[in-house]
mmCIF file of C-alpha atoms in Angstrom:
data_model
loop_
_atom_site.group_PDB
_atom_site.id
_atom_site.type_symbol
_atom_site.label_atom_id
_atom_site.label_comp_id
_atom_site.label_asym_id
_atom_site.label_seq_id
_atom_site.Cartn_x
_atom_site.Cartn_y
_atom_site.Cartn_z
ATOM 1 C CA MET A 170 -9.277 6.985 -20.876
ATOM 2 C CA ARG A 171 -7.069 4.349 -19.174
ATOM 3 C CA THR A 172 -9.549 2.111 -17.331
ATOM 4 C CA GLY A 173 -9.411 -1.288 -15.696
ATOM 5 C CA SER A 174 -12.015 -3.675 -14.301
ATOM 6 C CA VAL A 175 -11.648 -6.827 -12.256
ATOM 7 C CA HIS A 176 -14.079 -9.276 -10.839
ATOM 8 C CA ARG A 177 -12.395 -11.595 -8.432
ATOM 9 C CA LYS A 178 -14.424 -14.321 -6.732
ATOM 10 C CA THR A 179 -13.173 -17.057 -4.344
ATOM 11 C CA SER A 180 -14.674 -19.173 -1.711
ATOM 12 C CA GLU A 181 -13.581 -16.357 0.744
ATOM 13 C CA THR A 182 -14.414 -13.104 -1.025
ATOM 14 C CA SER A 183 -16.266 -11.563 -4.003
ATOM 15 C CA ILE A 184 -14.702 -8.285 -5.215
ATOM 16 C CA ASP A 185 -15.492 -5.895 -8.062
ATOM 17 C CA VAL A 186 -13.190 -3.141 -9.004
ATOM 18 C CA ASP A 187 -13.448 -0.397 -11.627
ATOM 19 C CA LEU A 188 -10.803 2.343 -11.890
ATOM 20 C CA ASN A 189 -9.947 5.153 -14.214
ATOM 21 C CA LEU A 190 -6.358 6.451 -14.072
ATOM 22 C CA ASP A 191 -7.481 9.637 -15.784
ATOM 23 C CA GLY A 192 -10.242 10.440 -13.476
ATOM 24 C CA THR A 193 -10.907 13.230 -10.865
ATOM 25 C CA GLY A 194 -10.805 11.215 -7.627
ATOM 26 C CA ILE A 195 -14.394 10.095 -7.565
ATOM 27 C CA TYR A 196 -14.993 6.943 -5.335
ATOM 28 C CA ASP A 197 -17.619 4.507 -4.378
ATOM 29 C CA VAL A 198 -16.234 2.143 -1.837
ATOM 30 C CA SER A 199 -17.724 -0.602 0.347
ATOM 31 C CA THR A 200 -15.605 -3.369 1.944
ATOM 32 C CA GLY A 201 -17.383 -4.005 5.199
ATOM 33 C CA ILE A 202 -14.315 -2.598 7.042
ATOM 34 C CA GLY A 203 -14.834 1.015 7.863
ATOM 35 C CA PHE A 204 -11.209 2.172 8.201
ATOM 36 C CA LEU A 205 -10.222 0.323 5.003
ATOM 37 C CA ASP A 206 -13.035 2.096 3.217
ATOM 38 C CA HIS A 207 -11.714 5.461 4.586
ATOM 39 C CA MET A 208 -8.191 4.702 3.237
ATOM 40 C CA MET A 209 -9.488 3.668 -0.232
ATOM 41 C CA GLU A 210 -11.362 6.979 -0.358
ATOM 42 C CA GLN A 211 -8.148 8.800 0.510
ATOM 43 C CA LEU A 212 -6.205 6.841 -2.148
ATOM 44 C CA SER A 213 -8.729 7.759 -4.861
ATOM 45 C CA ARG A 214 -9.195 11.493 -3.867
ATOM 46 C CA HIS A 215 -5.472 12.220 -3.629
ATOM 47 C CA SER A 216 -4.356 10.143 -6.647
ATOM 48 C CA LEU A 217 -7.317 11.489 -8.863
ATOM 49 C CA ILE A 218 -7.879 7.854 -9.816
ATOM 50 C CA ASP A 219 -11.626 7.175 -9.972
ATOM 51 C CA LEU A 220 -12.315 3.994 -7.863
ATOM 52 C CA THR A 221 -15.319 1.811 -7.432
ATOM 53 C CA LEU A 222 -14.716 -1.001 -5.012
ATOM 54 C CA LYS A 223 -17.305 -3.524 -3.743
ATOM 55 C CA ALA A 224 -16.043 -6.293 -1.568
ATOM 56 C CA VAL A 225 -18.010 -8.918 0.237
ATOM 57 C CA GLY A 226 -15.831 -11.196 2.340
ATOM 58 C CA ASP A 227 -15.841 -13.711 5.208
ATOM 59 C CA LEU A 228 -15.699 -11.064 7.945
ATOM 60 C CA HIS A 229 -17.290 -13.545 10.315
ATOM 61 C CA ILE A 230 -13.851 -15.316 10.259
ATOM 62 C CA ASP A 231 -11.615 -12.246 10.238
ATOM 63 C CA GLN A 232 -10.591 -9.381 7.938
ATOM 64 C CA HIS A 233 -7.567 -10.958 6.295
ATOM 65 C CA HIS A 234 -9.085 -12.281 3.133
ATOM 66 C CA THR A 235 -11.037 -9.055 2.455
ATOM 67 C CA THR A 236 -7.988 -6.874 2.971
ATOM 68 C CA GLU A 237 -5.708 -9.125 0.899
ATOM 69 C CA ASP A 238 -8.079 -9.619 -1.979
ATOM 70 C CA SER A 239 -9.028 -5.979 -2.209
ATOM 71 C CA GLY A 240 -5.300 -5.048 -2.532
ATOM 72 C CA ILE A 241 -4.925 -7.771 -5.209
ATOM 73 C CA ALA A 242 -7.960 -6.826 -7.218
ATOM 74 C CA ILE A 243 -7.137 -3.042 -7.130
ATOM 75 C CA GLY A 244 -3.631 -3.835 -8.221
ATOM 76 C CA GLU A 245 -4.800 -5.996 -11.101
ATOM 77 C CA ALA A 246 -7.178 -3.314 -12.294
ATOM 78 C CA PHE A 247 -4.423 -0.742 -11.954
ATOM 79 C CA SER A 248 -2.148 -2.888 -14.151
ATOM 80 C CA LYS A 249 -4.835 -3.409 -16.774
ATOM 81 C CA ALA A 250 -5.499 0.311 -16.958
ATOM 82 C CA LEU A 251 -1.825 1.001 -17.565
ATOM 83 C CA GLY A 252 -1.891 -1.180 -20.683
ATOM 84 C CA GLU A 253 1.478 -1.076 -22.496
ATOM 85 C CA ARG A 254 2.587 1.696 -20.129
ATOM 86 C CA LYS A 255 3.581 3.909 -23.027
ATOM 87 C CA GLY A 256 4.428 7.448 -22.078
ATOM 88 C CA ILE A 257 4.046 7.107 -18.332
ATOM 89 C CA THR A 258 6.401 9.073 -16.030
ATOM 90 C CA ARG A 259 6.975 5.684 -14.362
ATOM 91 C CA PHE A 260 8.542 6.948 -11.055
ATOM 92 C CA GLY A 261 6.731 8.634 -8.264
ATOM 93 C CA THR A 262 7.789 10.056 -4.928
ATOM 94 C CA ALA A 263 5.765 11.803 -2.220
ATOM 95 C CA TYR A 264 6.266 13.178 1.268
ATOM 96 C CA ALA A 265 2.941 13.112 3.122
ATOM 97 C CA PRO A 266 2.681 15.155 6.308
ATOM 98 C CA MET A 267 -0.253 14.819 8.635
ATOM 99 C CA ASP A 268 -0.023 16.832 11.829
ATOM 100 C CA GLU A 269 2.921 15.410 13.818
ATOM 101 C CA THR A 270 3.514 12.632 11.194
ATOM 102 C CA LEU A 271 5.671 12.503 8.081
ATOM 103 C CA THR A 272 5.770 9.543 5.637
ATOM 104 C CA ARG A 273 7.856 9.118 2.482
ATOM 105 C CA VAL A 274 6.582 6.836 -0.352
ATOM 106 C CA ALA A 275 8.666 6.052 -3.513
ATOM 107 C CA LEU A 276 7.611 3.801 -6.269
ATOM 108 C CA ASP A 277 8.656 2.563 -9.684
ATOM 109 C CA ILE A 278 6.016 1.068 -12.117
ATOM 110 C CA SER A 279 8.648 -1.427 -13.004
ATOM 111 C CA GLY A 280 6.736 -4.601 -13.621
ATOM 112 C CA ARG A 281 9.076 -6.263 -11.101
ATOM 113 C CA PRO A 282 7.204 -6.165 -7.758
ATOM 114 C CA PHE A 283 9.194 -5.484 -4.646
ATOM 115 C CA PHE A 284 7.945 -4.037 -1.377
ATOM 116 C CA VAL A 285 9.674 -2.395 1.540
ATOM 117 C CA TRP A 286 7.679 -1.333 4.657
ATOM 118 C CA LYS A 287 9.305 0.664 7.350
ATOM 119 C CA VAL A 288 6.247 1.611 9.517
ATOM 120 C CA ALA A 289 5.849 0.797 13.180
ATOM 121 C CA LEU A 290 2.338 0.760 14.612
ATOM 122 C CA ASN A 291 1.697 0.270 18.332
ATOM 123 C CA THR A 292 -2.075 -0.389 18.427
ATOM 124 C CA GLN A 293 -3.930 -3.602 17.424
ATOM 125 C CA ARG A 294 -6.819 -1.900 15.685
ATOM 126 C CA LEU A 295 -7.798 1.393 13.884
ATOM 127 C CA GLY A 296 -11.544 1.398 14.127
ATOM 128 C CA GLU A 297 -12.205 -2.319 13.640
ATOM 129 C CA TRP A 298 -9.376 -2.902 11.205
ATOM 130 C CA ASP A 299 -6.524 -5.137 12.395
ATOM 131 C CA THR A 300 -3.390 -3.008 11.956
ATOM 132 C CA GLU A 301 -1.196 -5.987 11.086
ATOM 133 C CA LEU A 302 -3.262 -6.215 7.881
ATOM 134 C CA ILE A 303 -2.341 -2.761 6.723
ATOM 135 C CA GLU A 304 1.159 -3.730 5.648
ATOM 136 C CA HIS A 305 -0.411 -6.789 3.923
ATOM 137 C CA TRP A 306 -2.734 -4.609 1.846
ATOM 138 C CA PHE A 307 0.215 -2.606 0.609
ATOM 139 C CA HIS A 308 2.201 -5.767 -0.253
ATOM 140 C CA SER A 309 -0.759 -7.353 -2.049
ATOM 141 C CA PHE A 310 -1.365 -4.180 -4.060
ATOM 142 C CA SER A 311 2.303 -3.752 -4.993
ATOM 143 C CA GLN A 312 2.654 -7.350 -6.080
ATOM 144 C CA SER A 313 -0.442 -7.426 -8.286
ATOM 145 C CA ALA A 314 0.169 -4.001 -9.720
ATOM 146 C CA GLY A 315 3.746 -4.774 -10.574
ATOM 147 C CA LEU A 316 5.200 -1.947 -8.447
ATOM 148 C CA THR A 317 8.623 -1.517 -6.648
ATOM 149 C CA LEU A 318 7.105 0.303 -3.592
ATOM 150 C CA HIS A 319 8.962 1.623 -0.616
ATOM 151 C CA VAL A 320 6.867 3.072 2.265
ATOM 152 C CA GLU A 321 8.734 4.617 5.228
ATOM 153 C CA ASN A 322 7.242 6.486 8.119
ATOM 154 C CA LEU A 323 9.910 9.078 9.120
ATOM 155 C CA TYR A 324 8.306 10.034 12.399
ATOM 156 C CA GLY A 325 4.899 10.266 14.069
ATOM 157 C CA SER A 326 3.087 9.139 17.183
ATOM 158 C CA ASN A 327 -0.627 8.886 16.216
ATOM 159 C CA ASN A 328 -1.439 5.595 14.544
ATOM 160 C CA HIS A 329 -4.338 7.009 12.561
ATOM 161 C CA HIS A 330 -2.169 9.776 11.248
ATOM 162 C CA ILE A 331 0.703 7.373 10.378
ATOM 163 C CA VAL A 332 -1.479 4.963 8.409
ATOM 164 C CA GLU A 333 -3.394 7.805 6.656
ATOM 165 C CA SER A 334 -0.068 9.487 5.681
ATOM 166 C CA CYS A 335 1.022 6.216 4.108
ATOM 167 C CA PHE A 336 -2.089 6.045 1.881
ATOM 168 C CA LYS A 337 -1.953 9.711 0.960
ATOM 169 C CA GLY A 338 1.734 9.310 0.117
ATOM 170 C CA LEU A 339 0.887 6.302 -2.012
ATOM 171 C CA ALA A 340 -1.807 8.260 -3.762
ATOM 172 C CA ARG A 341 0.394 11.273 -4.572
ATOM 173 C CA ALA A 342 3.256 9.023 -5.784
ATOM 174 C CA LEU A 343 0.894 7.059 -7.982
ATOM 175 C CA ARG A 344 -0.605 10.298 -9.427
ATOM 176 C CA GLN A 345 2.878 11.383 -10.392
ATOM 177 C CA ALA A 346 4.008 8.086 -11.874
ATOM 178 C CA VAL A 347 0.950 7.391 -14.112
ATOM 179 C CA GLU A 348 1.095 10.876 -15.653
ATOM 180 C CA ILE A 349 1.836 10.914 -19.347
ATOM 181 C CA ASP A 350 5.142 12.657 -20.163
ATOM 182 C CA PRO A 351 4.286 14.642 -23.311
ATOM 183 C CA ARG A 352 7.951 14.506 -24.483
ATOM 184 C CA LYS A 353 7.902 10.775 -24.670
ATOM 185 C CA ALA A 354 4.124 9.884 -24.945
ATOM 186 C CA ASP A 355 4.686 7.189 -27.636
ATOM 187 C CA SER A 356 7.401 5.184 -25.942
ATOM 188 C CA ILE A 357 7.788 2.812 -23.017
ATOM 189 C CA PRO A 358 10.130 4.436 -20.307
ATOM 190 C CA SER A 359 12.695 1.725 -20.318
ATOM 191 C CA THR A 360 15.993 1.277 -22.142
ATOM 192 C CA LYS A 361 14.956 -2.400 -22.510
ATOM 193 C CA GLY A 362 11.835 -1.365 -24.421
ATOM 194 C CA THR A 363 9.588 -3.096 -21.944
ATOM 195 C CA LEU A 364 8.571 -2.906 -18.264
ATOM 196 C CA GLY A 365 8.795 -6.075 -16.349
ATOM 197 C CA GLY A 366 11.107 -9.078 -16.252
#
């Protein structure tokens, strides 16, 4: 089983993450931000990555630190769980429809983080979550996980649907990318012999 655990504690947040890339989509999530919890549950369920996330942050100030540090900690645990990255499919692509909305997510577990976000939201909050922080979560996750990650909302009008399709698309693309290719299970999927750098 490919598992990763992270305890991240700063003066602003205390975060514990445990994940299992070879799970069944079981989750236990608590961040103090309801809509973020909902998106983490979607991420786990649709990627089949088991996820435990416990975050306590300075929400009396705002939600920035809790959002950012949750993305960082999950990314770090994801990277740990991948280990040497031998045998992984490496690339993942998903189209995630949700009612009137369609989002495309493409990623490469490259070890060279790069993030592209082409998503327009026109409301300040979903539930109590500041929508400007959603892009920041994806950026924090991609950087600490070592992903080249492109997220593009092709069309849609309902902000809830747009954001949920982004997370579901990420989940399905991750599920594809972390799968072990039985034809090359003993090798790193790069002509350089290493991922990153």
